[in-house]
Amino acid sequence: MLLSAAMSFTEWKILKPPVFIGLGNFVAMFKDKIFWLSLYNTAYYTFLGVPIYLVASLLTALLLNRGSKSMPIYRTIYFMPSLTPAVANALLWVWIFHPDFGLANVALYKLGLPAQKWLFDAGLAKGCLIFMGLWGIGQTVVIFLAGLQGVPVELHEAAAIDGDSNQQRFWRLTLPMLSPTIFFNLVIGMISSFQVFATAFIATNGGPEDATLFYLLYLYRNAFQYFKMGYASALAWALCAIIMFFTWVQFRVARRLVYYEGEETR
């Protein structure tokens, strides 16, 4: 990290000694249209994908939070896809979204709908990658499930005696008690989404028309394709600053929205 911080103030093309240029890389960054495009693509993926993943994970955890004897089997089934390596996962979905023989277009054909280009369509590619991310929500589901099972049963019983419906208990009891878990998954999910790389690198390589050129993929290109190690280091530290800023904002907001049992209400 210290080396990359030092390199961010240099022009270093690996084969030649680094040359100190001060803030030159950071100035060039703000003038770089591809930098802003990659930042927009990443922000789009983060601020649309993370809420979808959180809601899907919470709904799945609610379905799995039951006392059925076969429930451990279902929990295992829902968790297993998250263990799939990123490369295998991406290749599977590339096949599903293939415009000629993919299962997605086969399903559209059965429904009488026109075929789509999916990953080869600039307007659909980011949405496809967000949908692909649903395959790996198993770990988040497990965390939500643990949070749900940590809600005291006696509180639900007391609320039921008072006449609260299941919906009322969810909004007034379960969700506030689950707010620390939601906050944790939100922070981790946002940090991870800002660093999305493997899926886009394998499935689209930033295309079509740079629609899926995410920040980390652009950083990778500068470092290992263009051999601009100094500029890539500056990009890395800019990403670090962006992630720290949004994490700080979430912690500030959490002071008012997150409830911890035993704490005095603010």
mmCIF file of C-alpha atoms in Angstrom:
data_model
loop_
_atom_site.group_PDB
_atom_site.id
_atom_site.type_symbol
_atom_site.label_atom_id
_atom_site.label_comp_id
_atom_site.label_asym_id
_atom_site.label_seq_id
_atom_site.Cartn_x
_atom_site.Cartn_y
_atom_site.Cartn_z
ATOM 1 C CA MET A 1 0.000 0.000 0.000
ATOM 2 C CA LEU A 2 2.816 2.408 0.832
ATOM 3 C CA LEU A 3 4.521 1.600 -2.455
ATOM 4 C CA SER A 4 1.326 2.211 -4.429
ATOM 5 C CA ALA A 5 0.858 5.519 -2.584
ATOM 6 C CA ALA A 6 4.362 6.582 -3.607
ATOM 7 C CA MET A 7 3.840 5.354 -7.189
ATOM 8 C CA SER A 8 0.634 7.409 -7.515
ATOM 9 C CA PHE A 9 2.828 10.520 -7.647
ATOM 10 C CA THR A 10 5.017 9.151 -10.440
ATOM 11 C CA GLU A 11 4.874 8.231 -14.087
ATOM 12 C CA TRP A 12 6.020 4.616 -14.104
ATOM 13 C CA LYS A 13 5.759 2.360 -17.150
ATOM 14 C CA ILE A 14 7.517 -0.628 -15.523
ATOM 15 C CA LEU A 15 10.284 -0.922 -18.129
ATOM 16 C CA LYS A 16 11.589 2.552 -17.281
ATOM 17 C CA PRO A 17 12.446 4.095 -13.892
ATOM 18 C CA PRO A 18 9.595 6.025 -12.236
ATOM 19 C CA VAL A 19 9.561 9.796 -12.725
ATOM 20 C CA PHE A 20 8.061 12.016 -10.031
ATOM 21 C CA ILE A 21 5.202 14.146 -11.429
ATOM 22 C CA GLY A 22 3.463 15.265 -8.229
ATOM 23 C CA LEU A 23 -0.301 15.425 -8.595
ATOM 24 C CA GLY A 24 -0.114 14.889 -12.353
ATOM 25 C CA ASN A 25 -1.922 11.536 -12.263
ATOM 26 C CA PHE A 26 -4.781 12.922 -10.193
ATOM 27 C CA VAL A 27 -5.147 15.950 -12.486
ATOM 28 C CA ALA A 28 -5.171 13.649 -15.514
ATOM 29 C CA MET A 29 -7.789 11.498 -13.800
ATOM 30 C CA PHE A 30 -10.291 14.349 -13.632
ATOM 31 C CA LYS A 31 -9.766 15.035 -17.339
ATOM 32 C CA ASP A 32 -10.099 11.364 -18.272
ATOM 33 C CA LYS A 33 -13.518 10.662 -19.832
ATOM 34 C CA ILE A 34 -13.061 6.888 -19.471
ATOM 35 C CA PHE A 35 -12.408 7.360 -15.750
ATOM 36 C CA TRP A 36 -15.769 9.104 -15.330
ATOM 37 C CA LEU A 37 -17.505 6.479 -17.468
ATOM 38 C CA SER A 38 -16.075 3.640 -15.393
ATOM 39 C CA LEU A 39 -17.085 5.460 -12.202
ATOM 40 C CA TYR A 40 -20.627 5.910 -13.547
ATOM 41 C CA ASN A 41 -20.879 2.228 -14.508
ATOM 42 C CA THR A 42 -19.692 1.190 -11.056
ATOM 43 C CA ALA A 43 -22.068 3.589 -9.290
ATOM 44 C CA TYR A 44 -24.947 2.286 -11.418
ATOM 45 C CA TYR A 45 -24.097 -1.293 -10.477
ATOM 46 C CA THR A 46 -23.706 -0.396 -6.795
ATOM 47 C CA PHE A 47 -26.729 1.791 -6.159
ATOM 48 C CA LEU A 48 -29.085 -0.418 -8.163
ATOM 49 C CA GLY A 49 -27.596 -3.837 -7.448
ATOM 50 C CA VAL A 50 -26.932 -3.634 -3.709
ATOM 51 C CA PRO A 51 -30.550 -2.792 -2.711
ATOM 52 C CA ILE A 52 -31.795 -5.599 -4.976
ATOM 53 C CA TYR A 53 -29.375 -8.070 -3.384
ATOM 54 C CA LEU A 54 -30.340 -6.993 0.133
ATOM 55 C CA VAL A 55 -34.080 -7.300 -0.502
ATOM 56 C CA ALA A 56 -33.676 -10.653 -2.273
ATOM 57 C CA SER A 57 -31.450 -11.960 0.529
ATOM 58 C CA LEU A 58 -33.860 -10.836 3.251
ATOM 59 C CA LEU A 59 -36.888 -12.353 1.510
ATOM 60 C CA THR A 60 -35.019 -15.618 0.998
ATOM 61 C CA ALA A 61 -33.929 -15.662 4.653
ATOM 62 C CA LEU A 62 -37.552 -15.113 5.743
ATOM 63 C CA LEU A 63 -38.616 -18.105 3.665
ATOM 64 C CA LEU A 64 -35.854 -20.246 5.150
ATOM 65 C CA ASN A 65 -36.515 -19.142 8.729
ATOM 66 C CA ARG A 66 -39.026 -21.885 9.423
ATOM 67 C CA GLY A 67 -39.056 -24.944 11.658
ATOM 68 C CA SER A 68 -39.639 -27.591 8.992
ATOM 69 C CA LYS A 69 -37.572 -30.787 9.244
ATOM 70 C CA SER A 70 -36.483 -30.447 5.609
ATOM 71 C CA MET A 71 -35.476 -26.785 6.022
ATOM 72 C CA PRO A 72 -31.710 -27.537 6.493
ATOM 73 C CA ILE A 73 -31.743 -29.134 3.030
ATOM 74 C CA TYR A 74 -33.334 -26.051 1.472
ATOM 75 C CA ARG A 75 -30.857 -23.788 3.272
ATOM 76 C CA THR A 76 -27.968 -25.825 1.871
ATOM 77 C CA ILE A 77 -29.434 -25.655 -1.646
ATOM 78 C CA TYR A 78 -29.760 -21.861 -1.477
ATOM 79 C CA PHE A 79 -26.259 -21.450 -0.072
ATOM 80 C CA MET A 80 -24.379 -23.751 -2.483
ATOM 81 C CA PRO A 81 -24.424 -21.410 -5.540
ATOM 82 C CA SER A 82 -22.439 -18.829 -3.547
ATOM 83 C CA LEU A 83 -19.602 -21.376 -3.362
ATOM 84 C CA THR A 84 -19.303 -21.505 -7.153
ATOM 85 C CA PRO A 85 -15.999 -19.963 -8.312
ATOM 86 C CA ALA A 86 -16.420 -16.593 -10.005
ATOM 87 C CA VAL A 87 -14.980 -17.862 -13.297
ATOM 88 C CA ALA A 88 -17.340 -20.848 -13.478
ATOM 89 C CA ASN A 89 -20.261 -18.645 -12.473
ATOM 90 C CA ALA A 90 -19.500 -16.108 -15.198
ATOM 91 C CA LEU A 91 -19.056 -18.765 -17.889
ATOM 92 C CA LEU A 92 -22.356 -20.382 -16.925
ATOM 93 C CA TRP A 93 -24.242 -17.106 -17.273
ATOM 94 C CA VAL A 94 -22.475 -16.244 -20.540
ATOM 95 C CA TRP A 95 -23.930 -19.477 -21.899
ATOM 96 C CA ILE A 96 -27.397 -18.717 -20.474
ATOM 97 C CA PHE A 97 -27.397 -15.224 -21.998
ATOM 98 C CA HIS A 98 -25.938 -16.294 -25.353
ATOM 99 C CA PRO A 99 -28.008 -14.562 -28.067
ATOM 100 C CA ASP A 100 -28.109 -17.615 -30.370
ATOM 101 C CA PHE A 101 -28.608 -20.691 -28.178
ATOM 102 C CA GLY A 102 -28.838 -19.403 -24.591
ATOM 103 C CA LEU A 103 -31.572 -20.541 -22.227
ATOM 104 C CA ALA A 104 -32.743 -16.951 -21.677
ATOM 105 C CA ASN A 105 -33.763 -16.551 -25.321
ATOM 106 C CA VAL A 106 -35.234 -20.058 -25.374
ATOM 107 C CA ALA A 107 -37.497 -18.988 -22.485
ATOM 108 C CA LEU A 108 -38.481 -15.812 -24.357
ATOM 109 C CA TYR A 109 -39.246 -17.878 -27.462
ATOM 110 C CA LYS A 110 -41.546 -20.163 -25.437
ATOM 111 C CA LEU A 111 -43.377 -17.072 -24.183
ATOM 112 C CA GLY A 112 -43.720 -15.672 -27.694
ATOM 113 C CA LEU A 113 -41.351 -12.771 -27.010
ATOM 114 C CA PRO A 114 -38.533 -11.542 -29.275
ATOM 115 C CA ALA A 115 -34.976 -12.681 -28.577
ATOM 116 C CA GLN A 116 -32.519 -10.275 -26.952
ATOM 117 C CA LYS A 117 -28.779 -9.757 -27.310
ATOM 118 C CA TRP A 118 -28.385 -9.596 -23.514
ATOM 119 C CA LEU A 119 -24.665 -9.185 -22.757
ATOM 120 C CA PHE A 120 -24.099 -7.900 -26.294
ATOM 121 C CA ASP A 121 -26.619 -5.076 -25.863
ATOM 122 C CA ALA A 122 -25.254 -1.900 -24.244
ATOM 123 C CA GLY A 123 -28.664 -1.154 -22.750
ATOM 124 C CA LEU A 124 -29.069 -4.591 -21.137
ATOM 125 C CA ALA A 125 -25.527 -5.601 -20.242
ATOM 126 C CA LYS A 126 -25.317 -3.896 -16.821
ATOM 127 C CA GLY A 127 -28.742 -5.230 -15.877
ATOM 128 C CA CYS A 128 -27.651 -8.733 -16.849
ATOM 129 C CA LEU A 129 -24.568 -8.488 -14.636
ATOM 130 C CA ILE A 130 -26.714 -7.299 -11.714
ATOM 131 C CA PHE A 131 -29.060 -10.248 -12.271
ATOM 132 C CA MET A 132 -26.070 -12.596 -12.397
ATOM 133 C CA GLY A 133 -25.050 -11.346 -8.961
ATOM 134 C CA LEU A 134 -28.237 -12.826 -7.457
ATOM 135 C CA TRP A 135 -26.622 -16.226 -7.927
ATOM 136 C CA GLY A 136 -24.188 -15.471 -5.104
ATOM 137 C CA ILE A 137 -26.417 -14.049 -2.353
ATOM 138 C CA GLY A 138 -26.139 -17.228 -0.271
ATOM 139 C CA GLN A 139 -23.639 -15.792 2.206
ATOM 140 C CA THR A 140 -25.803 -12.714 2.779
ATOM 141 C CA VAL A 141 -28.827 -14.973 3.258
ATOM 142 C CA VAL A 142 -26.984 -16.911 5.982
ATOM 143 C CA ILE A 143 -26.169 -13.670 7.828
ATOM 144 C CA PHE A 144 -29.782 -12.511 7.603
ATOM 145 C CA LEU A 145 -30.950 -15.917 8.775
ATOM 146 C CA ALA A 146 -28.698 -15.681 11.819
ATOM 147 C CA GLY A 147 -30.097 -12.209 12.537
ATOM 148 C CA LEU A 148 -33.681 -13.436 12.242
ATOM 149 C CA GLN A 149 -33.036 -16.292 14.635
ATOM 150 C CA GLY A 150 -31.547 -13.797 17.079
ATOM 151 C CA VAL A 151 -34.860 -11.965 17.465
ATOM 152 C CA PRO A 152 -36.327 -13.081 20.835
ATOM 153 C CA VAL A 153 -39.342 -15.360 20.401
ATOM 154 C CA GLU A 154 -41.030 -13.892 23.460
ATOM 155 C CA LEU A 155 -41.247 -10.510 21.729
ATOM 156 C CA HIS A 156 -43.189 -12.060 18.855
ATOM 157 C CA GLU A 157 -45.440 -13.866 21.320
ATOM 158 C CA ALA A 158 -46.141 -10.662 23.231
ATOM 159 C CA ALA A 159 -46.910 -8.792 19.999
ATOM 160 C CA ALA A 160 -49.231 -11.601 18.874
ATOM 161 C CA ILE A 161 -51.093 -11.440 22.202
ATOM 162 C CA ASP A 162 -51.520 -7.687 21.656
ATOM 163 C CA GLY A 163 -53.219 -8.488 18.354
ATOM 164 C CA ASP A 164 -50.454 -7.533 15.899
ATOM 165 C CA SER A 165 -50.618 -9.286 12.526
ATOM 166 C CA ASN A 166 -47.618 -10.939 10.876
ATOM 167 C CA GLN A 167 -47.081 -7.848 8.720
ATOM 168 C CA GLN A 168 -47.232 -5.525 11.718
ATOM 169 C CA ARG A 169 -44.749 -7.682 13.641
ATOM 170 C CA PHE A 170 -42.385 -7.665 10.688
ATOM 171 C CA TRP A 171 -42.364 -3.863 10.286
ATOM 172 C CA ARG A 172 -42.527 -2.920 13.981
ATOM 173 C CA LEU A 173 -40.480 -5.707 15.558
ATOM 174 C CA THR A 174 -38.450 -7.866 13.182
ATOM 175 C CA LEU A 175 -37.094 -5.105 10.945
ATOM 176 C CA PRO A 176 -35.905 -2.811 13.788
ATOM 177 C CA MET A 177 -34.276 -5.760 15.579
ATOM 178 C CA LEU A 178 -32.661 -6.752 12.279
ATOM 179 C CA SER A 179 -31.315 -3.261 11.521
ATOM 180 C CA PRO A 180 -27.718 -4.045 12.686
ATOM 181 C CA THR A 181 -27.636 -7.039 10.324
ATOM 182 C CA ILE A 182 -29.037 -4.953 7.477
ATOM 183 C CA PHE A 183 -26.442 -2.273 8.163
ATOM 184 C CA PHE A 184 -23.600 -4.822 8.168
ATOM 185 C CA ASN A 185 -24.728 -6.387 4.884
ATOM 186 C CA LEU A 186 -25.199 -2.946 3.337
ATOM 187 C CA VAL A 187 -21.660 -1.829 4.194
ATOM 188 C CA ILE A 188 -20.070 -5.082 3.038
ATOM 189 C CA GLY A 189 -22.235 -5.209 -0.089
ATOM 190 C CA MET A 190 -21.393 -1.653 -1.113
ATOM 191 C CA ILE A 191 -17.668 -2.173 -0.594
ATOM 192 C CA SER A 192 -17.788 -5.387 -2.651
ATOM 193 C CA SER A 193 -19.848 -3.853 -5.456
ATOM 194 C CA PHE A 194 -17.393 -0.979 -5.889
ATOM 195 C CA GLN A 195 -14.764 -3.654 -6.509
ATOM 196 C CA VAL A 196 -16.721 -5.710 -9.056
ATOM 197 C CA PHE A 197 -14.259 -7.167 -11.545
ATOM 198 C CA ALA A 198 -14.225 -10.903 -12.296
ATOM 199 C CA THR A 199 -17.736 -11.206 -13.726
ATOM 200 C CA ALA A 200 -17.371 -8.244 -16.069
ATOM 201 C CA PHE A 201 -13.829 -9.222 -17.069
ATOM 202 C CA ILE A 202 -14.875 -12.736 -18.097
ATOM 203 C CA ALA A 203 -18.408 -12.150 -19.383
ATOM 204 C CA THR A 204 -18.051 -8.881 -21.316
ATOM 205 C CA ASN A 205 -14.496 -7.549 -20.857
ATOM 206 C CA GLY A 206 -16.018 -4.106 -20.421
ATOM 207 C CA GLY A 207 -18.197 -4.209 -23.522
ATOM 208 C CA PRO A 208 -20.327 -3.602 -25.387
ATOM 209 C CA GLU A 209 -19.414 0.026 -26.020
ATOM 210 C CA ASP A 210 -17.775 0.202 -22.555
ATOM 211 C CA ALA A 211 -21.209 -0.295 -20.941
ATOM 212 C CA THR A 212 -19.708 -2.688 -18.377
ATOM 213 C CA LEU A 213 -16.298 -1.088 -18.053
ATOM 214 C CA PHE A 214 -16.271 -0.957 -14.268
ATOM 215 C CA TYR A 215 -13.756 0.984 -12.219
ATOM 216 C CA LEU A 216 -11.592 -1.968 -11.211
ATOM 217 C CA LEU A 217 -11.517 -3.277 -14.770
ATOM 218 C CA TYR A 218 -10.301 0.123 -15.989
ATOM 219 C CA LEU A 219 -7.685 0.123 -13.229
ATOM 220 C CA TYR A 220 -6.563 -3.351 -14.331
ATOM 221 C CA ARG A 221 -6.222 -2.218 -17.944
ATOM 222 C CA ASN A 222 -4.068 0.745 -16.996
ATOM 223 C CA ALA A 223 -1.809 -1.407 -14.831
ATOM 224 C CA PHE A 224 -1.390 -4.587 -16.863
ATOM 225 C CA GLN A 225 -2.334 -3.682 -20.436
ATOM 226 C CA TYR A 226 -1.213 -0.072 -20.789
ATOM 227 C CA PHE A 227 1.584 -0.484 -18.173
ATOM 228 C CA LYS A 228 0.678 2.837 -16.540
ATOM 229 C CA MET A 229 1.494 1.731 -13.020
ATOM 230 C CA GLY A 230 1.612 5.262 -11.650
ATOM 231 C CA TYR A 231 -1.798 6.154 -13.040
ATOM 232 C CA ALA A 232 -3.224 2.804 -11.903
ATOM 233 C CA SER A 233 -1.943 3.460 -8.378
ATOM 234 C CA ALA A 234 -3.657 6.852 -8.383
ATOM 235 C CA LEU A 235 -6.880 5.165 -9.508
ATOM 236 C CA ALA A 236 -6.546 2.660 -6.674
ATOM 237 C CA TRP A 237 -6.186 5.369 -4.046
ATOM 238 C CA ALA A 238 -9.072 7.342 -5.541
ATOM 239 C CA LEU A 239 -11.225 4.213 -5.222
ATOM 240 C CA CYS A 240 -10.064 3.797 -1.634
ATOM 241 C CA ALA A 241 -11.140 7.371 -0.878
ATOM 242 C CA ILE A 242 -14.546 6.842 -2.549
ATOM 243 C CA ILE A 243 -15.221 3.660 -0.571
ATOM 244 C CA MET A 244 -14.134 5.293 2.691
ATOM 245 C CA PHE A 245 -16.415 8.270 2.035
ATOM 246 C CA PHE A 246 -19.521 6.174 1.398
ATOM 247 C CA THR A 247 -18.723 3.933 4.356
ATOM 248 C CA TRP A 248 -18.413 7.010 6.568
ATOM 249 C CA VAL A 249 -21.781 8.289 5.290
ATOM 250 C CA GLN A 250 -23.400 4.944 6.111
ATOM 251 C CA PHE A 251 -22.001 4.986 9.649
ATOM 252 C CA ARG A 252 -23.283 8.530 10.151
ATOM 253 C CA VAL A 253 -26.765 7.582 8.955
ATOM 254 C CA ALA A 254 -26.689 4.376 11.014
ATOM 255 C CA ARG A 255 -26.541 6.382 14.253
ATOM 256 C CA ARG A 256 -30.192 7.284 13.771
ATOM 257 C CA LEU A 257 -31.540 4.258 11.894
ATOM 258 C CA VAL A 258 -29.812 1.253 13.458
ATOM 259 C CA TYR A 259 -31.168 -0.108 16.735
ATOM 260 C CA TYR A 260 -28.897 -2.084 19.075
ATOM 261 C CA GLU A 261 -30.648 -3.989 21.832
ATOM 262 C CA GLY A 262 -29.722 -2.604 25.250
ATOM 263 C CA GLU A 263 -28.759 0.843 23.971
ATOM 264 C CA GLU A 264 -30.686 3.949 24.938
ATOM 265 C CA THR A 265 -32.832 5.290 22.109
ATOM 266 C CA ARG A 266 -31.562 8.481 20.522
#
